[in-house]
Coordinates of C-alpha atoms in Angstrom, one line a residue:
X1 CA 0.0 0.0 0.0
X2 CA 1.3 3.5 -0.9
X3 CA 1.7 5.3 2.4
X4 CA 1.9 8.7 0.6
X5 CA -2.0 8.6 0.4
X6 CA -2.8 6.5 3.5
X7 CA -0.8 8.5 6.1
X8 CA -2.5 11.9 5.1
X9 CA -5.9 10.1 5.3
X10 CA -5.2 8.9 8.8
X11 CA -3.9 12.3 9.8
X12 CA -7.0 13.9 8.4
X13 CA -9.2 11.6 10.4
X14 CA -7.3 12.5 13.6
X15 CA -7.5 16.2 12.9
X16 CA -11.3 15.9 12.1
X17 CA -11.8 14.0 15.3
X18 CA -10.1 16.8 17.3
X19 CA -12.1 19.5 15.5
X20 CA -15.5 17.8 16.0
X21 CA -14.6 17.2 19.6
X22 CA -13.7 20.9 20.0
X23 CA -17.2 21.8 18.8
X24 CA -18.7 19.6 21.5
X25 CA -16.4 21.3 24.0
X26 CA -17.7 24.7 23.1
X27 CA -21.3 23.8 24.0
X28 CA -20.4 21.7 27.1
X29 CA -21.2 24.0 30.0
X30 CA -22.2 21.9 33.0
X31 CA -21.1 18.8 34.9
X32 CA -24.2 17.1 33.5
X33 CA -23.1 18.0 30.0
X34 CA -19.7 16.4 30.8
X35 CA -21.0 13.1 32.1
X36 CA -24.4 12.5 30.2
X37 CA -24.7 15.4 27.8
X38 CA -27.5 16.8 30.1
X39 CA -29.7 13.8 29.0
X40 CA -30.7 15.8 25.9
X41 CA -29.4 13.6 23.0
X42 CA -32.1 12.7 20.5
X43 CA -32.6 9.2 19.1
X44 CA -31.0 9.9 15.7
X45 CA -27.9 11.5 17.0
X46 CA -27.6 9.0 19.8
X47 CA -28.1 6.0 17.5
X48 CA -25.3 7.2 15.2
X49 CA -23.0 7.8 18.2
X50 CA -23.8 4.4 19.7
X51 CA -23.2 2.7 16.4
X52 CA -19.9 4.7 16.0
X53 CA -18.5 3.5 19.3
X54 CA -19.9 0.0 19.0
X55 CA -18.3 -0.7 15.5
X56 CA -14.9 -1.3 16.8
X57 CA -11.6 -2.8 15.5
X58 CA -13.3 -6.2 15.7
X59 CA -16.1 -5.0 13.4
X60 CA -13.9 -3.1 10.9
X61 CA -10.9 -5.4 10.6
X62 CA -11.5 -8.5 12.7
X63 CA -14.6 -10.0 11.2
X64 CA -13.1 -9.9 7.7
X65 CA -10.0 -11.6 9.0
X66 CA -11.9 -14.3 10.7
X67 CA -14.1 -15.0 7.6
X68 CA -10.9 -15.1 5.5
X69 CA -9.3 -17.7 7.8
X70 CA -12.2 -19.8 9.0
X71 CA -15.0 -19.2 6.5
X72 CA -18.7 -18.5 6.7
X73 CA -19.1 -19.9 10.2
X74 CA -17.7 -16.6 11.4
X75 CA -20.8 -14.8 10.2
X76 CA -22.2 -15.6 13.7
X77 CA -20.0 -12.6 14.9
X78 CA -21.9 -9.9 13.1
X79 CA -25.2 -11.7 13.6
X80 CA -24.6 -11.9 17.4
X81 CA -23.3 -8.3 17.6
X82 CA -26.5 -7.0 15.9
X83 CA -28.9 -9.3 17.8
X84 CA -27.5 -8.1 21.1
X85 CA -29.3 -4.9 20.5
X86 CA -32.6 -6.6 20.1
X87 CA -32.1 -8.2 23.5
X88 CA -31.1 -4.8 24.9
X89 CA -34.3 -3.3 23.4
X90 CA -36.6 -5.9 24.8
X91 CA -35.3 -6.1 28.4
X92 CA -33.0 -3.2 29.4
X93 CA -33.0 0.0 27.3
X94 CA -36.0 2.0 28.7
X95 CA -35.8 0.8 32.4
X96 CA -32.1 1.6 32.5
X97 CA -32.7 5.1 31.3
X98 CA -35.5 5.6 33.8
X99 CA -33.2 4.5 36.6
X100 CA -31.6 8.0 36.5
X101 CA -28.1 6.5 36.9
X102 CA -24.9 7.7 35.3
X103 CA -23.1 4.4 35.2
X104 CA -23.6 0.7 35.8
X105 CA -22.3 1.0 39.4
X106 CA -24.8 3.8 39.9
X107 CA -27.6 1.5 38.7
X108 CA -26.4 -1.3 41.0
X109 CA -26.4 1.1 44.1
X110 CA -29.8 2.6 43.2
X111 CA -31.4 -0.8 42.8
X112 CA -29.8 -2.6 45.7
X113 CA -28.9 0.2 48.1
X114 CA -25.5 -1.4 48.6
X115 CA -22.1 0.4 48.3
X116 CA -20.3 -3.0 48.3
X117 CA -22.2 -4.1 45.2
X118 CA -21.5 -0.8 43.6
X119 CA -17.8 -1.2 44.1
X120 CA -17.9 -4.7 42.7
X121 CA -19.8 -3.6 39.6
X122 CA -17.2 -0.8 39.2
X123 CA -14.4 -3.3 39.2
X124 CA -16.1 -5.3 36.5
X125 CA -16.7 -2.2 34.4
X126 CA -13.0 -1.4 34.6
X127 CA -12.0 -5.0 33.8
X128 CA -14.3 -5.3 30.8
X129 CA -13.4 -1.8 29.6
X130 CA -9.6 -2.6 29.7
X131 CA -10.1 -5.9 28.0
X132 CA -12.1 -4.2 25.2
X133 CA -9.6 -1.3 24.9
X134 CA -6.7 -3.7 24.3
X135 CA -7.7 -4.8 20.8
X136 CA -8.5 -1.2 19.7
X137 CA -5.0 -0.2 20.4
X138 CA -3.6 -3.4 18.8
X139 CA -5.7 -2.8 15.7
X140 CA -4.4 0.8 15.5
X141 CA -0.8 -0.5 15.7
X142 CA -1.5 -3.1 13.0
X143 CA -3.0 -0.5 10.7
X144 CA -0.1 1.9 11.0
X145 CA 2.4 -0.9 10.6
X146 CA 0.8 -2.1 7.3
X147 CA 0.7 1.5 6.1
X148 CA 4.2 2.7 7.0
X149 CA 6.2 -0.2 8.5
X150 CA 6.2 1.7 11.8
X151 CA 6.6 -0.1 15.1
X152 CA 3.4 -2.0 16.3
X153 CA 3.0 0.3 19.3
X154 CA 3.0 3.6 17.5
X155 CA -0.6 3.4 16.3
X156 CA -1.9 2.6 19.8
X157 CA 0.0 5.5 21.2
X158 CA -1.5 7.9 18.7
X159 CA -5.0 6.6 19.4
X160 CA -4.4 6.9 23.2
X161 CA -3.2 10.5 23.0
X162 CA -6.1 11.7 20.8
X163 CA -8.8 9.8 22.8
X164 CA -7.5 11.1 26.1
X165 CA -7.4 14.7 24.8
X166 CA -10.9 14.5 23.4
X167 CA -12.5 12.8 26.3
X168 CA -10.7 14.8 29.0
X169 CA -11.5 18.1 27.2
X170 CA -15.2 17.7 26.4
X171 CA -16.6 14.6 28.1
X172 CA -19.8 13.0 26.9
X173 CA -21.1 16.1 25.0
X174 CA -17.9 16.1 23.0
X175 CA -17.6 12.4 22.1
X176 CA -21.3 12.2 21.1
X177 CA -20.6 14.4 18.1
X178 CA -17.2 12.6 17.5
X179 CA -18.8 9.2 17.5
X180 CA -21.8 10.1 15.3
X181 CA -19.4 11.6 12.7
X182 CA -17.2 8.5 12.8
X183 CA -20.0 6.1 12.2
X184 CA -20.8 7.7 8.9
X185 CA -17.1 7.9 8.1
X186 CA -16.6 4.2 8.8
X187 CA -19.7 3.2 6.7
X188 CA -18.4 5.3 3.8
X189 CA -14.9 3.9 4.2
X190 CA -16.1 0.4 3.7
X191 CA -19.0 0.9 1.3
X192 CA -17.3 3.0 -1.4
X193 CA -14.2 0.7 -1.8
X194 CA -16.5 -2.4 -1.6
X195 CA -18.4 -1.2 -4.7
X196 CA -15.2 -0.8 -6.7
X197 CA -13.8 -4.1 -5.4
X198 CA -17.0 -6.0 -6.5
X199 CA -16.8 -4.5 -9.9
X200 CA -13.1 -5.4 -10.2
X201 CA -13.8 -9.0 -9.0
X202 CA -16.6 -9.4 -11.5
X203 CA -14.3 -8.4 -14.4
X204 CA -11.3 -10.4 -13.2
X205 CA -12.6 -13.9 -13.9
X206 CA -11.9 -15.0 -10.3
X207 CA -14.0 -17.9 -8.8
X208 CA -17.5 -16.9 -8.0
X209 CA -17.6 -19.1 -4.8
X210 CA -14.7 -18.3 -2.5
X211 CA -15.3 -21.1 0.0
X212 CA -16.3 -24.1 -2.0
X213 CA -12.6 -25.0 -2.9
X214 CA -9.3 -24.7 -1.0
X215 CA -7.7 -21.2 -1.1
X216 CA -5.0 -21.0 -3.8
X217 CA -2.4 -18.4 -4.8
X218 CA -3.7 -16.7 -7.9
X219 CA -0.2 -15.5 -8.8
X220 CA 3.4 -16.2 -7.6
X221 CA 3.6 -14.9 -4.0
X222 CA 6.5 -14.5 -1.6
X223 CA 5.5 -14.9 2.1
X224 CA 7.7 -13.8 5.0
X225 CA 7.1 -15.7 8.2
X226 CA 7.4 -13.1 11.0
X227 CA 6.8 -15.7 13.8
X228 CA 7.7 -19.3 13.8
X229 CA 4.8 -21.7 12.8
X230 CA 4.1 -25.2 11.7
X231 CA 2.7 -26.0 8.2
X232 CA 0.3 -28.9 8.1
X233 CA 0.4 -30.5 4.6
X234 CA -2.2 -33.0 3.3
X235 CA -0.1 -33.6 0.2
X236 CA 3.5 -32.9 -0.9
X237 CA 4.3 -29.2 -1.5
X238 CA 7.0 -27.7 -3.8
X239 CA 8.1 -24.3 -2.6
X240 CA 11.2 -22.1 -2.8
X241 CA 12.7 -21.5 0.6
X242 CA 15.1 -18.8 1.9
X243 CA 15.5 -19.5 5.6
X244 CA 15.1 -22.5 7.9
X245 CA 12.6 -25.3 7.6
X246 CA 12.7 -28.4 9.9
X247 CA 16.0 -27.2 11.3
X248 CA 17.7 -27.1 7.8
X249 CA 18.8 -23.8 6.3
X250 CA 18.0 -23.2 2.6
X251 CA 19.3 -20.3 0.4
X252 CA 16.7 -19.7 -2.2
X253 CA 16.4 -23.4 -3.1
X254 CA 13.3 -25.0 -4.5
X255 CA 12.5 -28.0 -2.4
X256 CA 9.6 -30.5 -2.0
X257 CA 8.1 -30.9 1.5
X258 CA 6.3 -34.3 2.0
X259 CA 2.9 -34.5 3.6
X260 CA 2.9 -34.0 7.3
X261 CA 3.9 -31.1 9.7
X262 CA 6.9 -28.9 9.0
X263 CA 8.4 -26.3 11.3
X264 CA 9.1 -22.9 9.7
X265 CA 11.5 -20.6 11.6
X266 CA 10.9 -16.9 12.0
X267 CA 12.2 -14.7 9.2
X268 CA 12.0 -17.5 6.6
X269 CA 10.7 -16.5 3.1
X270 CA 8.6 -19.0 1.2
X271 CA 7.9 -18.4 -2.5
X272 CA 4.7 -20.2 -3.7
X273 CA 4.0 -20.8 -7.4
X274 CA 0.8 -19.7 -9.1
X275 CA -2.0 -22.1 -8.4
X276 CA -0.5 -23.6 -5.3
X277 CA -3.0 -24.5 -2.6
X278 CA -2.5 -22.4 0.6
X279 CA -1.2 -24.7 3.4
X280 CA -2.7 -24.7 6.9
X281 CA -0.7 -22.8 9.5
X282 CA -0.6 -23.8 13.1
X283 CA 0.9 -20.8 14.9
X284 CA 0.7 -22.3 18.4
X285 CA 1.5 -19.4 20.7
X286 CA 3.0 -16.0 20.2
X287 CA 4.9 -14.6 23.2
X288 CA 2.8 -16.6 25.6
X289 CA -0.4 -15.3 24.0
X290 CA -2.8 -17.6 22.2
X291 CA -3.1 -16.3 18.6
X292 CA -6.4 -17.8 17.7
X293 CA -9.4 -19.7 19.0
X294 CA -9.5 -21.8 15.9
X295 CA -8.5 -25.0 17.6
X296 CA -11.5 -25.1 19.8
X297 CA -13.8 -24.2 16.9
X298 CA -12.4 -27.2 15.0
X299 CA -12.5 -29.6 17.9
X300 CA -16.0 -28.6 19.2
X301 CA -17.6 -26.6 16.5
X302 CA -21.2 -26.8 17.8
X303 CA -20.2 -25.9 21.3
X304 CA -18.0 -23.0 20.1
X305 CA -20.9 -21.6 18.0
X306 CA -23.4 -21.7 20.8
X307 CA -20.8 -20.1 23.2
X308 CA -20.2 -17.3 20.7
X309 CA -24.0 -16.8 20.2
X310 CA -24.7 -16.5 23.9
X311 CA -21.8 -14.2 24.6
X312 CA -22.6 -11.8 21.8
X313 CA -26.4 -11.9 22.3
X314 CA -26.2 -11.2 26.1
X315 CA -22.9 -9.4 26.4
X316 CA -24.0 -6.3 24.6
X317 CA -26.2 -5.2 27.4
X318 CA -23.3 -5.1 29.8
X319 CA -20.8 -3.3 27.7
X320 CA -20.0 -0.2 29.8
X321 CA -19.4 2.1 26.8
X322 CA -22.8 1.1 25.2
X323 CA -24.9 1.2 28.4
X324 CA -23.6 4.6 29.4
X325 CA -25.0 6.2 26.2
X326 CA -28.6 5.3 27.2
X327 CA -28.3 7.6 30.1
X328 CA -28.0 10.5 27.6
X329 CA -31.5 9.9 26.3
X330 CA -34.2 12.4 27.4
X331 CA -36.6 9.6 28.5
X332 CA -37.3 5.9 28.2
X333 CA -39.2 6.2 24.9
X334 CA -36.3 7.9 23.3
X335 CA -34.0 5.1 24.6
X336 CA -36.2 2.5 22.9
X337 CA -36.3 4.5 19.6
X338 CA -32.5 4.9 19.8
X339 CA -32.1 1.1 20.1
X340 CA -34.3 0.5 17.1
X341 CA -32.3 3.0 15.0
X342 CA -29.1 1.3 16.1
X343 CA -30.3 -2.0 14.9
X344 CA -30.7 -0.5 11.4
X345 CA -27.4 1.3 11.4
X346 CA -25.2 -1.5 12.5
X347 CA -27.1 -4.1 10.5
X348 CA -26.3 -2.1 7.3
X349 CA -22.6 -1.8 8.3
X350 CA -22.3 -5.6 9.0
X351 CA -23.2 -6.5 5.5
X352 CA -19.7 -5.2 4.4
X353 CA -16.9 -6.9 6.4
X354 CA -17.9 -10.5 5.4
X355 CA -17.6 -9.4 1.7
X356 CA -14.1 -8.2 2.4
X357 CA -13.3 -11.6 4.1
X358 CA -14.6 -13.5 1.1
X359 CA -12.6 -11.4 -1.4
X360 CA -9.6 -11.7 0.8
X361 CA -9.7 -15.5 0.5
X362 CA -9.3 -15.1 -3.2
X363 CA -6.8 -12.2 -3.3
X364 CA -4.8 -12.2 0.0
X365 CA -4.7 -15.9 1.0
X366 CA -1.1 -15.6 2.3
X367 CA -2.4 -13.6 5.3
X368 CA -3.5 -16.9 6.9
X369 CA 0.3 -17.8 7.0
X370 CA 1.7 -14.5 8.1
X371 CA -0.8 -14.2 11.0
X372 CA -2.0 -10.7 9.7
X373 CA -5.5 -11.7 8.6
X374 CA -6.9 -8.6 10.3
X375 CA -5.1 -6.6 7.5
X376 CA -7.3 -8.0 4.8
X377 CA -9.5 -4.9 4.6
X378 CA -6.4 -2.7 4.3
X379 CA -4.7 -4.7 1.5
X380 CA -7.6 -5.6 -0.8
X381 CA -7.8 -2.2 -2.7
X382 CA -4.2 -2.5 -3.8
X383 CA -4.5 -6.2 -4.8
X384 CA -7.7 -5.9 -6.8
X385 CA -7.4 -2.4 -8.3
X386 CA -3.9 -1.2 -7.9
X387 CA -2.4 2.1 -9.2
X388 CA -3.6 5.4 -8.0
X389 CA -7.2 4.3 -7.7
X390 CA -6.2 1.4 -5.4
X391 CA -4.1 3.7 -3.3
X392 CA -6.9 6.3 -2.9
X393 CA -9.4 3.6 -1.9
X394 CA -6.8 2.1 0.5
X395 CA -6.4 5.5 2.0
X396 CA -10.1 5.8 2.6
X397 CA -10.2 2.3 4.2
X398 CA -7.2 3.2 6.4
X399 CA -8.9 6.4 7.6
X400 CA -12.1 4.5 8.4
X401 CA -10.1 1.9 10.4
X402 CA -8.6 4.7 12.5
X403 CA -12.0 6.2 13.0
X404 CA -13.1 2.7 14.4
X405 CA -10.3 2.7 16.9
X406 CA -10.9 6.3 18.0
X407 CA -14.6 6.1 18.4
X408 CA -14.7 2.8 20.4
X409 CA -11.7 3.8 22.5
X410 CA -13.4 7.1 23.3
X411 CA -16.6 5.5 24.6
X412 CA -14.7 2.9 26.6
X413 CA -12.4 5.5 28.1
X414 CA -15.4 7.6 29.0
X415 CA -17.1 4.7 30.8
X416 CA -14.0 3.5 32.7
X417 CA -12.9 7.1 33.6
X418 CA -16.4 7.7 35.0
X419 CA -16.1 4.7 37.3
X420 CA -12.6 5.5 38.4
X421 CA -13.6 9.1 39.2
X422 CA -16.7 8.2 41.2
X423 CA -15.4 5.0 43.0
X424 CA -11.6 5.0 43.1
X425 CA -10.2 8.5 43.1
X426 CA -10.6 10.3 46.5
X427 CA -12.6 13.2 45.2
X428 CA -15.0 13.8 42.3
X429 CA -15.4 16.5 39.8
X430 CA -14.3 17.4 36.2
X431 CA -10.6 17.8 37.2
X432 CA -10.4 14.4 38.7
X433 CA -12.4 12.9 35.8
X434 CA -9.5 14.1 33.6
X435 CA -7.1 12.3 35.8
X436 CA -9.3 9.2 35.6
X437 CA -9.2 9.5 31.8
X438 CA -5.5 9.2 31.7
X439 CA -5.5 6.3 34.2
X440 CA -8.2 4.4 32.2
X441 CA -6.0 4.5 29.0
X442 CA -2.6 3.9 30.7
X443 CA -3.2 0.2 31.6
X444 CA -4.4 -1.1 28.2
X445 CA -1.8 1.0 26.4
X446 CA 1.0 -0.6 28.5
X447 CA -0.5 -4.1 27.9
X448 CA -0.8 -3.6 24.2
X449 CA 2.9 -2.6 24.1
X450 CA 4.1 -5.5 26.3
X451 CA 2.0 -8.6 25.4
X452 CA 0.9 -8.4 21.7
X453 CA -2.4 -10.3 21.6
X454 CA -5.2 -12.2 20.0
X455 CA -6.8 -11.4 16.7
X456 CA -9.0 -8.4 17.5
X457 CA -12.4 -10.2 17.0
X458 CA -11.3 -13.0 19.3
X459 CA -10.2 -10.5 22.0
X460 CA -13.5 -8.6 21.8
X461 CA -15.4 -11.9 21.9
X462 CA -13.8 -12.7 25.2
X463 CA -14.7 -9.3 26.6
X464 CA -18.3 -10.1 25.6
X465 CA -18.2 -13.4 27.5
X466 CA -17.1 -11.6 30.7
X467 CA -19.8 -8.9 30.2
X468 CA -22.5 -11.5 29.6
X469 CA -21.6 -13.4 32.7
X470 CA -21.5 -10.5 35.1
X471 CA -23.7 -7.6 34.0
X472 CA -26.4 -9.5 32.1
X473 CA -27.7 -11.3 35.2
X474 CA -27.4 -8.1 37.3
X475 CA -29.4 -6.0 34.8
X476 CA -32.0 -8.6 33.9
X477 CA -32.8 -9.7 37.5
X478 CA -32.3 -6.2 38.8
X479 CA -34.9 -4.8 36.4
X480 CA -37.4 -7.7 36.4
X481 CA -37.1 -9.6 39.7
X482 CA -38.1 -7.9 42.9
X483 CA -36.5 -10.5 45.2
X484 CA -32.9 -9.8 44.1
X485 CA -30.7 -9.1 47.2
X486 CA -27.3 -7.4 47.5
X487 CA -25.6 -10.7 48.6
X488 CA -27.2 -12.5 45.6
X489 CA -26.1 -9.8 43.1
X490 CA -22.5 -9.8 44.5
X491 CA -22.2 -13.6 44.5
X492 CA -23.6 -13.9 41.0
X493 CA -21.2 -11.3 39.6
X494 CA -18.2 -12.8 41.4
X495 CA -18.9 -16.4 40.4
X496 CA -20.4 -15.9 36.9
X497 CA -18.2 -12.9 35.8
X498 CA -15.2 -14.1 37.8
X499 CA -15.2 -17.6 36.3
X500 CA -15.5 -16.1 32.8
X501 CA -12.6 -13.8 33.6
X502 CA -10.4 -16.7 34.8
X503 CA -11.3 -18.6 31.6
X504 CA -10.4 -15.6 29.5
X505 CA -7.1 -15.2 31.3
X506 CA -6.3 -18.9 30.8
X507 CA -7.2 -18.8 27.1
X508 CA -5.0 -15.7 26.5
X509 CA -2.1 -17.5 28.3
X510 CA -2.5 -20.5 26.0
X511 CA -3.6 -23.0 28.7
X512 CA -4.6 -25.6 27.9
X513 CA -3.7 -25.8 24.2
X514 CA -6.2 -28.4 23.1
X515 CA -8.9 -30.8 24.3
X516 CA -12.3 -30.4 25.9
X517 CA -11.0 -28.2 28.7
X518 CA -9.6 -25.8 26.2
X519 CA -13.0 -25.4 24.5
X520 CA -14.7 -24.9 27.9
X521 CA -12.3 -22.1 28.7
X522 CA -12.2 -20.5 25.2
X523 CA -16.0 -20.2 25.0
X524 CA -17.1 -19.8 28.6
X525 CA -20.4 -18.1 28.1
X526 CA -22.4 -21.4 27.8
X527 CA -21.6 -22.3 31.4
X528 CA -20.6 -19.0 33.0
X529 CA -23.8 -17.1 32.1
X530 CA -26.2 -19.7 33.6
X531 CA -23.9 -20.0 36.6
X532 CA -24.2 -16.2 37.2
X533 CA -28.0 -16.3 36.9
X534 CA -28.3 -19.4 39.1
X535 CA -26.0 -18.0 41.8
X536 CA -27.9 -14.7 42.0
X537 CA -31.2 -16.5 42.3
X538 CA -30.2 -19.1 44.8
X539 CA -28.3 -16.7 47.1
X540 CA -31.1 -14.1 46.9
X541 CA -33.7 -16.8 47.8
X542 CA -31.4 -17.8 50.7
X543 CA -31.3 -14.2 52.0
X544 CA -34.9 -13.0 51.7
X545 CA -34.4 -10.5 54.6
X546 CA -31.9 -8.6 52.6
X547 CA -34.3 -7.3 50.0
X548 CA -33.8 -3.5 50.1
X549 CA -36.7 -1.4 51.5
X550 CA -38.4 0.6 48.8
X551 CA -37.8 -2.1 46.1
X552 CA -41.4 -1.8 44.8
X553 CA -41.1 1.9 44.3
X554 CA -37.7 1.5 42.5
X555 CA -39.1 -1.1 40.1
X556 CA -42.2 1.1 39.5
X557 CA -39.8 3.9 38.5
X558 CA -38.0 1.5 36.1
X559 CA -41.2 0.4 34.4
X560 CA -43.6 3.3 34.4
X561 CA -43.4 6.2 31.9
X562 CA -41.7 9.2 33.3
X563 CA -44.8 11.3 33.8
X564 CA -46.4 8.5 36.0
X565 CA -43.3 7.8 38.0
X566 CA -42.5 11.4 38.7
X567 CA -44.6 11.4 42.0
X568 CA -42.5 8.4 43.2
X569 CA -39.3 10.3 42.5
X570 CA -40.6 13.3 44.5
X571 CA -41.3 11.2 47.7

């Protein structure tokens, strides 16, 4: 890709983000403006802002990469991401807005009158937020590396600086305009190149069905292996090698590898002839971090699919950066209308990444070997179109990718900083919120520099599993079950969310590598979500005397229209 176009495009997105955020700062006057935009954001603007922050690195880059590597089964990701809003609409959106809370910990304290439950909810908000921020920063690093060859950490640092400046300066009022602008930018950045890519594909004579036959190299291709891997061959493979294979060093020799598994050392260059079938790569671990959840999908495909569905369907309602936006709606009806609009906006967007994944299987199949499948979207314009046209379209895609990182990271930073300010730092206020903003970004930025990580869609999927196991039971039972008690809520979050978090940590550490236990840990939602619900119910039933006084009035406020519940608020 020609960086002479892409780098200015990324810079333009960054400058536009700062300018739009400055506009929001000019009309941000009060503390309420700073935290919840004074609860005056209408459904259309709020829907665009929610869509902007929800469509993250996993949506813009990760889904296409997963479809490229593992095929149509990965379409459950966009389906689950979208359907999560339907669950949110049916069970949570309006009551959550009527609660009058600023954050999820605020909701927990208002519903259960327990500061301990509030602190526990705050800890999970911070944990989920940091887990979700990590792939945004990694995706930014990947994008800048593909564009310029810069170090992996530089893109994350740029995103961190811009996000901290925007959020700390203008708060919720500022990032509302930023995220709404970035949704339309991201949609345009995928839609316009996709139209040209489809036209080029139709005129190229490439196969019409990308997944019915094994992926092959459509032209001679040199692949550089950046991290050691194992090639699994079903049949002999003739390839030119510069580097080390199976412990033997070759200097540009053409050799034949027999069927079986062959170890390729880091830095080796493999030259594949036109028409060669792309071999399967087993990357094992990378710096102690599991590089894919593919093994568990292959070993237990049905279990993995159901685990993914449950995590994405139920995890959306507990994502702190999504939930906090409903507090900006004027009333419960506006919150519901916002959710309906979000379903349409993100549904339209999710039609595009799978198309890039399918085209990537035809034109960038070597990415399955290099481990850079998330770069599919960035490289396709140059591969299909080339020339100045391909460079310009690639620049548009690169700008959209950076918009994805900035918008999602802004929402997550806002949510985490709000919790740190209210529940961790010794005093509250706008000045301390700005300190919380810097703290909320510092930890994931350091982690992204130190540990590398999973493919972005996998990492986000794990964050969804923790969210579904902790906040989904709290919200659903807190809104719809009067007998929930503080001990029940605390136990459910600790056991459900805590077990999911331990499973996530084990998966990211690469333990265990294969087998039934690996599948259970890699896709924990199928057991951790029911465990969270069951624990909350059983412990609450065992502590009936701990039901907070005034629960009936609180639930009435959640479920009655604002004009009817106003007398209850005044009492």
